[in-house]
Short mmCIF file of C-alpha atoms in Angstrom, two decimals:
data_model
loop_
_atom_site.label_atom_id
_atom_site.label_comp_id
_atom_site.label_asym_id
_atom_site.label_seq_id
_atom_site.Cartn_x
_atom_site.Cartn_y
_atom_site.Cartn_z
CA UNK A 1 0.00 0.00 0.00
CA UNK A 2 1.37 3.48 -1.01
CA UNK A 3 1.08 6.06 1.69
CA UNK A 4 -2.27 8.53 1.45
CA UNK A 5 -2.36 10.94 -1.02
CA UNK A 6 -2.03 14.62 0.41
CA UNK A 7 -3.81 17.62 -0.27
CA UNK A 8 -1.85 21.11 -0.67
CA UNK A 9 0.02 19.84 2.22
CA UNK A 10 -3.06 19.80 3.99
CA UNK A 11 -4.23 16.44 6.02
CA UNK A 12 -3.84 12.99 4.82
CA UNK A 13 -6.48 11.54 2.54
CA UNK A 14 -7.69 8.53 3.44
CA UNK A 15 -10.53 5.68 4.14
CA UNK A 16 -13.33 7.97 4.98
CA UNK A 17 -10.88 11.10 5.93
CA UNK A 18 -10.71 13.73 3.19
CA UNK A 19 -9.67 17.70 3.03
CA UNK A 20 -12.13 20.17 1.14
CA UNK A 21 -11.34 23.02 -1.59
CA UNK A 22 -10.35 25.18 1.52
CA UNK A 23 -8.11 22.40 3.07
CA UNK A 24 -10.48 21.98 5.68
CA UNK A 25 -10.59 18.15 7.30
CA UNK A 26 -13.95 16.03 6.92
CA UNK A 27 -14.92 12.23 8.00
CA UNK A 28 -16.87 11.88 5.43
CA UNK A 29 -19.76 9.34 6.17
CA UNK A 30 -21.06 8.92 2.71
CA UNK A 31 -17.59 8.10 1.42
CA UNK A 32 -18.67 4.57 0.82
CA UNK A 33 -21.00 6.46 -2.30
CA UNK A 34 -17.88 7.73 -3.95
CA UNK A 35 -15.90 4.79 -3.38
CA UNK A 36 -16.64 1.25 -1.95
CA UNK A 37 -12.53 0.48 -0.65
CA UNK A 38 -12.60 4.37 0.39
CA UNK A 39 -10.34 7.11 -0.58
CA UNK A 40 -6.67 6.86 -1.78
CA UNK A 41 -6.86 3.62 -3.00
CA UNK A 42 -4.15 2.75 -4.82
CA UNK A 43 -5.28 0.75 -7.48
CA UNK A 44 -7.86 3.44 -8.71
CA UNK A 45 -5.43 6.27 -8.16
CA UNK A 46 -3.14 4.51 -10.82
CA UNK A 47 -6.30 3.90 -13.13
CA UNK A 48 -6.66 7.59 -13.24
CA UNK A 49 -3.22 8.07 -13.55
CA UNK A 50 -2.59 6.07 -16.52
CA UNK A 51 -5.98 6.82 -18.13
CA UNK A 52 -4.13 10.66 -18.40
CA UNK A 53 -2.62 9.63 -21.33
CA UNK A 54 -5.07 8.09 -23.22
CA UNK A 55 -7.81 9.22 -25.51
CA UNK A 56 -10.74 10.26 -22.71
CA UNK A 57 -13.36 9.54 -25.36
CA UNK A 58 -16.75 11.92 -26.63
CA UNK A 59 -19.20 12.41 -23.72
CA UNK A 60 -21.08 15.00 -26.09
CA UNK A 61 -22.20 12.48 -28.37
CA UNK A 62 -25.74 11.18 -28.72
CA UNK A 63 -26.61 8.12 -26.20
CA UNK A 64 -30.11 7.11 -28.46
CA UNK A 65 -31.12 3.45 -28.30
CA UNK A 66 -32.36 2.30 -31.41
CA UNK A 67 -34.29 -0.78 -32.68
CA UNK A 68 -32.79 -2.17 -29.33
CA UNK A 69 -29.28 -1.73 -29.93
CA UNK A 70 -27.09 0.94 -29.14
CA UNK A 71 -27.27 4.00 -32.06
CA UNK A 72 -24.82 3.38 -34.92
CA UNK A 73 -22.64 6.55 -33.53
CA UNK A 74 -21.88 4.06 -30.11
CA UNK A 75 -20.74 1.45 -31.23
CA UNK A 76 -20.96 -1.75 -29.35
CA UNK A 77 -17.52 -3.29 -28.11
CA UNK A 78 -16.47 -6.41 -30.60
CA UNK A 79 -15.83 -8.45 -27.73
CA UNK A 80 -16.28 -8.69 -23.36
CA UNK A 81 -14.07 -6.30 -22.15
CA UNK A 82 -11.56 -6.12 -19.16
CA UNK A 83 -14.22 -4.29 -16.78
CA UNK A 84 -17.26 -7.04 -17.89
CA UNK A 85 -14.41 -10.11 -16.83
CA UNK A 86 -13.67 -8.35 -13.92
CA UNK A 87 -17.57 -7.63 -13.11
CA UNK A 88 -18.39 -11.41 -14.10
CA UNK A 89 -15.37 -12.80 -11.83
CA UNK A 90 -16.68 -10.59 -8.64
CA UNK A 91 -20.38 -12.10 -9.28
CA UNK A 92 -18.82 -15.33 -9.56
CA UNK A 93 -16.96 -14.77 -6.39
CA UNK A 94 -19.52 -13.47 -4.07
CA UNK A 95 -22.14 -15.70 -5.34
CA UNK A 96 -24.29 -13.03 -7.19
CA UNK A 97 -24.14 -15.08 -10.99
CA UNK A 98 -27.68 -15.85 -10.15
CA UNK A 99 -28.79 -12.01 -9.32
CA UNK A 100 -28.73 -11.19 -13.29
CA UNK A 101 -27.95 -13.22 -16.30
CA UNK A 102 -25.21 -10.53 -17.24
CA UNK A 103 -25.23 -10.49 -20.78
CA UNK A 104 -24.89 -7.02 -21.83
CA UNK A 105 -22.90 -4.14 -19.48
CA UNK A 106 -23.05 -0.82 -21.04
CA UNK A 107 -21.14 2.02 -19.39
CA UNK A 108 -22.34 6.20 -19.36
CA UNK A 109 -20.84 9.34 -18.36
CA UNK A 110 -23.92 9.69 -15.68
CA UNK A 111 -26.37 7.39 -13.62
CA UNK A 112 -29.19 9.06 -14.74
CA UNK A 113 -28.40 8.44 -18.77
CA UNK A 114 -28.18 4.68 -17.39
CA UNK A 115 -31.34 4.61 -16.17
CA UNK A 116 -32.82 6.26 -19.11
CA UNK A 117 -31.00 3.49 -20.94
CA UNK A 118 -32.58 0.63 -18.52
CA UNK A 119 -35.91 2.41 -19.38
CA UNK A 120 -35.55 2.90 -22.79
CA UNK A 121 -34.62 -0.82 -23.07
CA UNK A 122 -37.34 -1.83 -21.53
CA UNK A 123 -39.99 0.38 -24.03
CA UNK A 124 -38.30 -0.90 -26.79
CA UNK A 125 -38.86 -4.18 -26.33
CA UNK A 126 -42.12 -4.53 -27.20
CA UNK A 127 -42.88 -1.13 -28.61
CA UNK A 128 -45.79 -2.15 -30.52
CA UNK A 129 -47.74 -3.41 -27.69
CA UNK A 130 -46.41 -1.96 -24.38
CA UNK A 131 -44.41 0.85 -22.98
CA UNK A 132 -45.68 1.70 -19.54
CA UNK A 133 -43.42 1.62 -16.48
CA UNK A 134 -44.78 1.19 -12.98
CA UNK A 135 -42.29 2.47 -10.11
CA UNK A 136 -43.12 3.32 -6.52
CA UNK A 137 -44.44 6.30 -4.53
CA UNK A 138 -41.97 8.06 -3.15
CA UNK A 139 -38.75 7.10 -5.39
CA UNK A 140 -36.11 9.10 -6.59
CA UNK A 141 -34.29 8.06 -9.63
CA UNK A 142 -32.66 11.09 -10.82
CA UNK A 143 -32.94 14.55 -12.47
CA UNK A 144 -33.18 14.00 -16.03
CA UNK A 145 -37.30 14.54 -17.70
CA UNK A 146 -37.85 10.87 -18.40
CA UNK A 147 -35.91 10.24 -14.29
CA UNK A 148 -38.17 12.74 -12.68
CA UNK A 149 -41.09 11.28 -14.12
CA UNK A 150 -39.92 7.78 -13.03
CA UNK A 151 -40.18 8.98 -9.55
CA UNK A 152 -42.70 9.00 -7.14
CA UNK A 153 -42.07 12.40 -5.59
CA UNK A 154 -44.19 15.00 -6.26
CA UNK A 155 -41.49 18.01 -5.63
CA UNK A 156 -39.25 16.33 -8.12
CA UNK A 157 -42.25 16.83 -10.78
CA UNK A 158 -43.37 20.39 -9.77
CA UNK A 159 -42.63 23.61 -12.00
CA UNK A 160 -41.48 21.45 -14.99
CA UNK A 161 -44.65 21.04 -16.70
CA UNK A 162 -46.24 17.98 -18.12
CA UNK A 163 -43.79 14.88 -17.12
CA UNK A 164 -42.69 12.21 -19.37
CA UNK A 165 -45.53 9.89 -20.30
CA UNK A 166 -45.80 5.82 -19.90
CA UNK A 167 -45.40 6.01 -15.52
CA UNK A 168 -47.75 4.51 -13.01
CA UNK A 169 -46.66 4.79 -9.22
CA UNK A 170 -47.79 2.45 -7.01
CA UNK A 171 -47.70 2.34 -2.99
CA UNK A 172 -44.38 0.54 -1.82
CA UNK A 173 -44.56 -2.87 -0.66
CA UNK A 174 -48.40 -3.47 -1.65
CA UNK A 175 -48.83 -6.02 -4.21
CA UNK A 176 -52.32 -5.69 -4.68
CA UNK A 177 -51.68 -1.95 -5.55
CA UNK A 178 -49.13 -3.13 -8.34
CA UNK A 179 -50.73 -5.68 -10.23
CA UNK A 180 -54.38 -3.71 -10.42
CA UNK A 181 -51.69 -1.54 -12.33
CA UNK A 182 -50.53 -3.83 -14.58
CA UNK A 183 -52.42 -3.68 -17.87
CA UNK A 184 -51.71 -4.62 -21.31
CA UNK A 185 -49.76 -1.35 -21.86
CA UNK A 186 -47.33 -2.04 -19.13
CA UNK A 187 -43.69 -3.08 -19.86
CA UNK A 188 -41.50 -2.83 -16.75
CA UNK A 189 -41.58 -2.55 -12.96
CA UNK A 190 -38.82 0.26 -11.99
CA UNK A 191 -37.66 -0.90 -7.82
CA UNK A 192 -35.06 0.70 -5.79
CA UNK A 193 -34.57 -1.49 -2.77
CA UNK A 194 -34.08 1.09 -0.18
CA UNK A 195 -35.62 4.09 -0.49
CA UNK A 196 -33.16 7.06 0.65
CA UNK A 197 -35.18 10.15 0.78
CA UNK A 198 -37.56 8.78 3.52
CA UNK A 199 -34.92 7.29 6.13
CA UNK A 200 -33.15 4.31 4.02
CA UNK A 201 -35.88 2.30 4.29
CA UNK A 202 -35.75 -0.57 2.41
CA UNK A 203 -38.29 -2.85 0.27
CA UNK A 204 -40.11 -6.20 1.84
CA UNK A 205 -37.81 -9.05 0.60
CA UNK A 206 -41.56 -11.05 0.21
CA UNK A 207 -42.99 -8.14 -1.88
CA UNK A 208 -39.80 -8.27 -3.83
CA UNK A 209 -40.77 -11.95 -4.18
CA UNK A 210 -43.88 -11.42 -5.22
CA UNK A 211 -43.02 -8.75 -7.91
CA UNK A 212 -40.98 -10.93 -9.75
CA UNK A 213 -43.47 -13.39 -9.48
CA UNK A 214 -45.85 -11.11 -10.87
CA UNK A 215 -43.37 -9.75 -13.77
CA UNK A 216 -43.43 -13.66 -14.87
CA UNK A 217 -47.24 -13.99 -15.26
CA UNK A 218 -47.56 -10.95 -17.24
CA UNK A 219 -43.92 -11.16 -19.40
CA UNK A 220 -42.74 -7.88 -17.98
CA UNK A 221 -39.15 -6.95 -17.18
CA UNK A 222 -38.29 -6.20 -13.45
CA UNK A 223 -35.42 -3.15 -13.26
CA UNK A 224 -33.49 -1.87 -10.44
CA UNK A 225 -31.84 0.80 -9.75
CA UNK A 226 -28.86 0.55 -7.10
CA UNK A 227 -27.30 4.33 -8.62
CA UNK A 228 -27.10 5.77 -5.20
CA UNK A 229 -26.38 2.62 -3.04
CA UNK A 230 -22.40 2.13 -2.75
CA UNK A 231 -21.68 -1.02 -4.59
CA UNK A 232 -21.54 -4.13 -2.36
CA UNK A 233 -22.54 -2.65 0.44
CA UNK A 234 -24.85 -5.61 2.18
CA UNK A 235 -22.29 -8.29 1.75
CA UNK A 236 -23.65 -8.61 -2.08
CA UNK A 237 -22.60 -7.39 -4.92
CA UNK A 238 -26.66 -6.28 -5.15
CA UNK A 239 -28.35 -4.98 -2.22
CA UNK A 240 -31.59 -6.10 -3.40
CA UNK A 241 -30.01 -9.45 -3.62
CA UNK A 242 -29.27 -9.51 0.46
CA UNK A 243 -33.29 -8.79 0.47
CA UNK A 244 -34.68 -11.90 -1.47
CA UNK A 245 -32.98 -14.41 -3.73
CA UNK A 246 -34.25 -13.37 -6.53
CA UNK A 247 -33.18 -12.35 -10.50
CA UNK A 248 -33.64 -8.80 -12.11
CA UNK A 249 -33.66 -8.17 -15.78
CA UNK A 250 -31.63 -4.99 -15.65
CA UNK A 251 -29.71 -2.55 -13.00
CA UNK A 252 -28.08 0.48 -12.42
CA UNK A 253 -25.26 0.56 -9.99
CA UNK A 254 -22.77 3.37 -9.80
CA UNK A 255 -22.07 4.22 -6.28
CA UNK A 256 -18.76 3.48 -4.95
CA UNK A 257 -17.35 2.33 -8.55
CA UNK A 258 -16.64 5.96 -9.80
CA UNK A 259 -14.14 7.38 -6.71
CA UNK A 260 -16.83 9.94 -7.04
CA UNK A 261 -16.51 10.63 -10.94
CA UNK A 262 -19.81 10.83 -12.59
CA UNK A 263 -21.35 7.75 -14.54
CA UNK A 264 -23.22 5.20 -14.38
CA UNK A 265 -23.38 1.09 -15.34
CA UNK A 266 -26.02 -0.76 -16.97
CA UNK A 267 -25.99 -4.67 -16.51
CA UNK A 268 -28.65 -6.24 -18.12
CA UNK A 269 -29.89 -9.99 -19.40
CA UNK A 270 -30.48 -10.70 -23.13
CA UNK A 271 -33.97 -10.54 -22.30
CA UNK A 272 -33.88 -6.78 -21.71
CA UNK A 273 -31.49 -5.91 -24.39
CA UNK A 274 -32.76 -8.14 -27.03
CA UNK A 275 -29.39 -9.53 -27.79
CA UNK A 276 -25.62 -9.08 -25.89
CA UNK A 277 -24.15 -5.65 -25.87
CA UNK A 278 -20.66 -4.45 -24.20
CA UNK A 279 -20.39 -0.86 -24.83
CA UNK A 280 -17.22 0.56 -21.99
CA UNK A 281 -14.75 1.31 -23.94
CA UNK A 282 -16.66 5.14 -24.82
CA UNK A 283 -15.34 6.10 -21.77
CA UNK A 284 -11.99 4.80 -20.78
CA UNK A 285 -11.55 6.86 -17.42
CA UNK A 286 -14.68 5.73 -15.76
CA UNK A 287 -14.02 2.10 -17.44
CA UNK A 288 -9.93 2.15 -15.90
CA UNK A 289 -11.70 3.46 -12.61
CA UNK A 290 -14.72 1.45 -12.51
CA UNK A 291 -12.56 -2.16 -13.85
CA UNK A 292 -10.01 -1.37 -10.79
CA UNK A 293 -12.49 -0.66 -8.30
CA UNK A 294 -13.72 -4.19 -8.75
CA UNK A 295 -10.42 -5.71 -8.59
CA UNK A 296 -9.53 -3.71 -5.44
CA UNK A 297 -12.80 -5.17 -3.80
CA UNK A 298 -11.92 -8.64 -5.39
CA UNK A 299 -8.03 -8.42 -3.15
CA UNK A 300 -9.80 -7.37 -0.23
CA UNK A 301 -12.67 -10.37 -0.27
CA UNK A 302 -15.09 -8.00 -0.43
CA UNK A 303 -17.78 -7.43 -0.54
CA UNK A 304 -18.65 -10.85 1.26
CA UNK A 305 -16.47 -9.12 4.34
CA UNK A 306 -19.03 -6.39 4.48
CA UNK A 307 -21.95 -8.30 6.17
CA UNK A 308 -20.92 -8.59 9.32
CA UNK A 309 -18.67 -4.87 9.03
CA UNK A 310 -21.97 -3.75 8.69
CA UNK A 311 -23.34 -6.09 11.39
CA UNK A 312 -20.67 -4.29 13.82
CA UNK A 313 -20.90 -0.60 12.26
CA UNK A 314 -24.97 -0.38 12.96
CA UNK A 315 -24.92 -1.64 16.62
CA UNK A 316 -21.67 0.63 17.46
CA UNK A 317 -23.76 3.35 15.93
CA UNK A 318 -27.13 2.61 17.88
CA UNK A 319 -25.37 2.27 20.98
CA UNK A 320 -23.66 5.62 20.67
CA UNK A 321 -27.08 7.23 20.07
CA UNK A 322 -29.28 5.39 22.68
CA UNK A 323 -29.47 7.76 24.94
CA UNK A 324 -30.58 10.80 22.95
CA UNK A 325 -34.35 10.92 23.41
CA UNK A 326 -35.58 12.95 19.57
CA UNK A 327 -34.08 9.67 18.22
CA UNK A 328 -36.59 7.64 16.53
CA UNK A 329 -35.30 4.57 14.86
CA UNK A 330 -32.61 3.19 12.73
CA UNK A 331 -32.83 1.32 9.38
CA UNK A 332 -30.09 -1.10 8.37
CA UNK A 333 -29.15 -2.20 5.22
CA UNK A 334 -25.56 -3.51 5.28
CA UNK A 335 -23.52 0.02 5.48
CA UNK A 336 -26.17 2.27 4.31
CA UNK A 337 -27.52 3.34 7.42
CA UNK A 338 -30.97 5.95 8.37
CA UNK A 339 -31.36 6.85 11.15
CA UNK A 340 -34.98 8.69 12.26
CA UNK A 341 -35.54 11.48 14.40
CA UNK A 342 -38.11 14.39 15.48
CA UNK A 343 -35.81 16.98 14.67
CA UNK A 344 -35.28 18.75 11.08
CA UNK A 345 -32.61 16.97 9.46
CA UNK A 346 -31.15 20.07 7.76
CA UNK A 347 -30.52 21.20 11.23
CA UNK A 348 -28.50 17.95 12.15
CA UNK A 349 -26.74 18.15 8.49
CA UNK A 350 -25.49 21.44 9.20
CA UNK A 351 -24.59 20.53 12.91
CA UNK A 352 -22.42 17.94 11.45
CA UNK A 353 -20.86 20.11 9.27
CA UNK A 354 -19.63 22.38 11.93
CA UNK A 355 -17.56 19.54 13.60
CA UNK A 356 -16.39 18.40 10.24
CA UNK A 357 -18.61 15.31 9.37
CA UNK A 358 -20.43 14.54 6.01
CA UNK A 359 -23.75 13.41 6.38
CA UNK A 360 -27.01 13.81 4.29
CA UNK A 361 -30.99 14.54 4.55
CA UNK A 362 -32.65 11.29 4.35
CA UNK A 363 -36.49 12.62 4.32
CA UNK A 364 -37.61 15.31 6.74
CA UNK A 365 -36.12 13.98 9.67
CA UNK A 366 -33.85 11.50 9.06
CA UNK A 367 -29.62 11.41 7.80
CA UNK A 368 -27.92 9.10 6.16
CA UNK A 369 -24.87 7.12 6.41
CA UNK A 370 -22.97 5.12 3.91
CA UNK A 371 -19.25 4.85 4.73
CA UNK A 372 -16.77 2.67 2.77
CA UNK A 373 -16.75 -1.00 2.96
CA UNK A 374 -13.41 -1.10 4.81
CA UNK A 375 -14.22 0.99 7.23
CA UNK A 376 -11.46 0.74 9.53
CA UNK A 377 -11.60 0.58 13.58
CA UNK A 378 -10.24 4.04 13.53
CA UNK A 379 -12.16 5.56 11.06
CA UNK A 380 -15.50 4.38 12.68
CA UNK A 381 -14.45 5.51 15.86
CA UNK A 382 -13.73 9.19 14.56
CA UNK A 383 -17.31 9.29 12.96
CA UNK A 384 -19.10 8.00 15.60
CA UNK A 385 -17.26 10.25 18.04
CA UNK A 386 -18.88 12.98 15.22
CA UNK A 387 -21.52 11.77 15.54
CA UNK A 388 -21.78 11.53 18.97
CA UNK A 389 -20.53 14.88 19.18
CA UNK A 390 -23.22 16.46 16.68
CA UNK A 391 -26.12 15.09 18.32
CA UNK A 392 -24.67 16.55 22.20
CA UNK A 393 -24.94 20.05 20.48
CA UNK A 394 -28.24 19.59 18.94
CA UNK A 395 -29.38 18.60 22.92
CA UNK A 396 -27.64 20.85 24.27
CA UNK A 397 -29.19 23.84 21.64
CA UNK A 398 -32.78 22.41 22.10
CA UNK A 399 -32.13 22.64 26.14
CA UNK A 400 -31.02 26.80 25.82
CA UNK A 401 -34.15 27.08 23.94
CA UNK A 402 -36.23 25.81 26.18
CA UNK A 403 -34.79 27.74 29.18
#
C-alpha cells in the first residue's frame, strides 16, 4: 500500500478522511457512495493516472437506443471487455451469478443516462404493444425529464410542466396496488430497494418476491436501480439481492465504482437488451476506474467481508445514540444506514458540518450514512465520536431554547 495521497500539504487523505477546496478536514460518512474500498486507494489512483494519457473519449455524443441496440454513432464493443471479466469474476466470487444473467454491461458518463437506458430498453422491447413503467411512490431516480417522471415524488415533478408519459406509481410494498396496475400497456416494474429520501428504508424481501413473481405472469421486465447505493454494500454485490434471492432483468449501480466521478453502469440480461451488448470502452476513465475498483474489492474479499462490518458498524452506531431521546429509529441495510428522528434533518446536516462530518438529509427527519466498505476501527471511531458529538450540540441547543 502506497502512503495517502495529500492535499496542498493539507491532512492525509484517506478511508473515509478527506480535506475540502479550503483544506479543511472532513470524516466523510457517505464516502462509501464515492468509493466502496474508500479514498486513496491505490489501485484506482493509478487507473486515473494512466488513463491521463489516453484518448478520454466523446461524452457530447448522442446516447439514443435504437431498434434495441445501441445507435450506430456508439458502437458496441467487438468483444467482453476487461471491466465485464472483472464484473463477471466478482459475481462469480460473491455468489451473485444468479442475481442477473449478465449479458450485456453498457457504461455512461452519468447514472441518470443509465437509467434512461434501462428504461428505454425496456420500451423498446415490445414497442408495438407496451411501454408503460410502474415504479413506486416516493422514489427518486434522478434529475433528467424521463428520471423525474420515473419517480414517485411530487417536488421532483413540480414547476417542470407535463412529465414524461408511460409512468404509473404504485404504494411501496403493496402487491395488490401493483398488479391492479398492470395492464396490457405495461412493460417494466422500476424498484429501488431502499428508499433514501424517507430514512433508508428498504423494500419487503416477500414483496420483492412477489413482484418478480408477478413480472413472470404478465412477461414484464423487473429493473433496479442501485445508482445511489455504494456497490456491495450488504455483503452482495446487489443490495436487493441480500433482500430476497431473486433475479432482475436490468440494473443500475454506480455508487462506490466511480471514486466519485460521474457515470453510471447498466448490466442487463439478453432478455432486456434483445441480444448481448458491451459498450465501456466510450469512456476509458470511468471504465480504468470502474474495472479497478472491482479488482480492489476482489483483493480485499469484499464485498462478502461487508456483512458482518456492517453487522458491527450499525450496533456501534445505535449504541452511541441510545441515549438521545428525539431519536426515533434506525434502518439497516448492510452500510447504508438511516437513522430517524423528530428533529429537522437540515438542522442535524449542518450541525455535522460544523464539527467536520459529512452526512445527508434522508427525508424530513432523518440522515444518512454510507461509509466505505473497509471501514477501519479508527475511522469508525472518529465518525461515531462525530456523531456523537453532533447530536450533544443539537441537545444541548434544544435545552437553551427551552430555558
Amino acid at each position: 500500500m502506497s502512503e495517502p495521497s495529500k492535499s496542498n500539504g493539507q491532512a492525509p487523505i484517506d478511508g473515509i478522511r478527506r480535506v475540502d477546496a479550503l483544506g479543511h478536514p472532513w470524516v466523510d460518512a457517505l464516502a462509501g457512495r464515492a468509493s466502496a474500498v474508500g479514498f486513496s486507494c491505490p489501485t484506482v489512483i493509478d487507473a486515473i493516472s494512466q488513463s491521463a494519457h489516453v484518448y478520454l473519449g466523446d461524452a457530447s455524443a448522442a446516447l439514443d437506443i435504437a431498434d434495441n441496440q445501441v445507435a450506430d454513432n456508439k458502437a458496441a464493443d467487438d468483444e467482453p471487455t476487461e471491466l465485464a471479466s472483472a464484473l463477471a469474476s466478482l459475481l462469480e466470487s460473491s455468489g451473485n451469478s444468479d442475481s442477473i444473467a449478465a449479458d450485456s454491461l453498457l457504461l455512461f458518463p452519468a447514472a441518470d443516462l443509465a437509467i434512461e437506458a434501462m428504461i428505454a430498453f425496456a420500451r423498446k422491447r415490445n414497442s408495438e404493444a407496451s411501454y408503460r413503467t410502474i415504479a413506486i411512490a416516493g422514489s427518486d431516480h434522478g434529475r433528467t425529464a424521463l428520471c423525474r417522471s420515473a419517480s414517485g415524488q411530487p417536488h421532483l415533478h413540480s414547476g417542470f410542466g407535463p412529465m414524461v408519459a408511460g409512468f404509473d406509481h404504485v404504494k411501496p410494498n403493496d402487491l395488490k396496488a401493483l398488479e391492479a396496475a398492470i395492464d396490457d400497456s405495461t412493460a417494466s416494474v422500476l424498484l429501488s430497494p431502499v428508499n433514501l429520501a424517507n430514512g433508508a428504508r428498504s423494500i419487503d424481501g416477500d414483496y420483492l418476491r412477489g413482484v418478480r413473481q408477478l413480472c413472470d405472469q404478465h412477461d414484464l421486465v423487473l429493473l433496479m436501480d442501485e445508482a445511489r447505493l455504494c456497490f456491495g454494500a450488504t455483503g452482495s454485490c446487489f443490495t436487493f439481492a441480500s433482500l430476497a434471492d431473486v433475479a432482475v432483468d436490468g440494473i443500475v449501480v454506480a455508487g462506490g465504482l466511480f471514486a466519485g466521478l460521474p457515470g453510471g453502469m447498466l448490466i442487463a440480461s439478453e432478455r432486456l437488451t434483445g441480444r448481448p451488448i458491451h459498450q465501456s470502452t466510450d469512456y476509458p476513465i470511468q471504465s480504468n476506474v470502474v474495472t479497478a475498483m472491482l479488482q480492489a474489492l476482489g483483493r480485499l474479499e469484499l464485498p462478502g467481508a461487508a456483512s458482518e462490518l456492517g453487522q458491527e458498524f450499525a450496533v456501534a452506531v445505535a449504541e452511541a445514540i441510545a441515549g438521545f431521546e428525539f431519536i426515533r429509529d434506525i434502518h439497516v441495510t448492510g452500510m447504508t444506514l438511516g437513522i430517524e428522528t423528530d428533529l429537522a434533518a437540515a438542522e442535524i446536516v449542518s450541525v455535522a458540518a460544523t464539527n467536520g462530518l459529512r452526512i445527508e438529509a434522508s427525508g424530513e427527519a432523518a440522515i444518512l450514512l454510507q461509509p466505505s466498505l473497509n471501514l477501519s476501527p479508527e475511522d469508525r471511531e472518529s465518525l461515531l465520536s462525530l456523531l456523537l458529538e453532533t447530536m450533544n450540540a443539537i441537545e444541548q441547543r434544544s435545552k437553551d431554547l427551552a430555558v
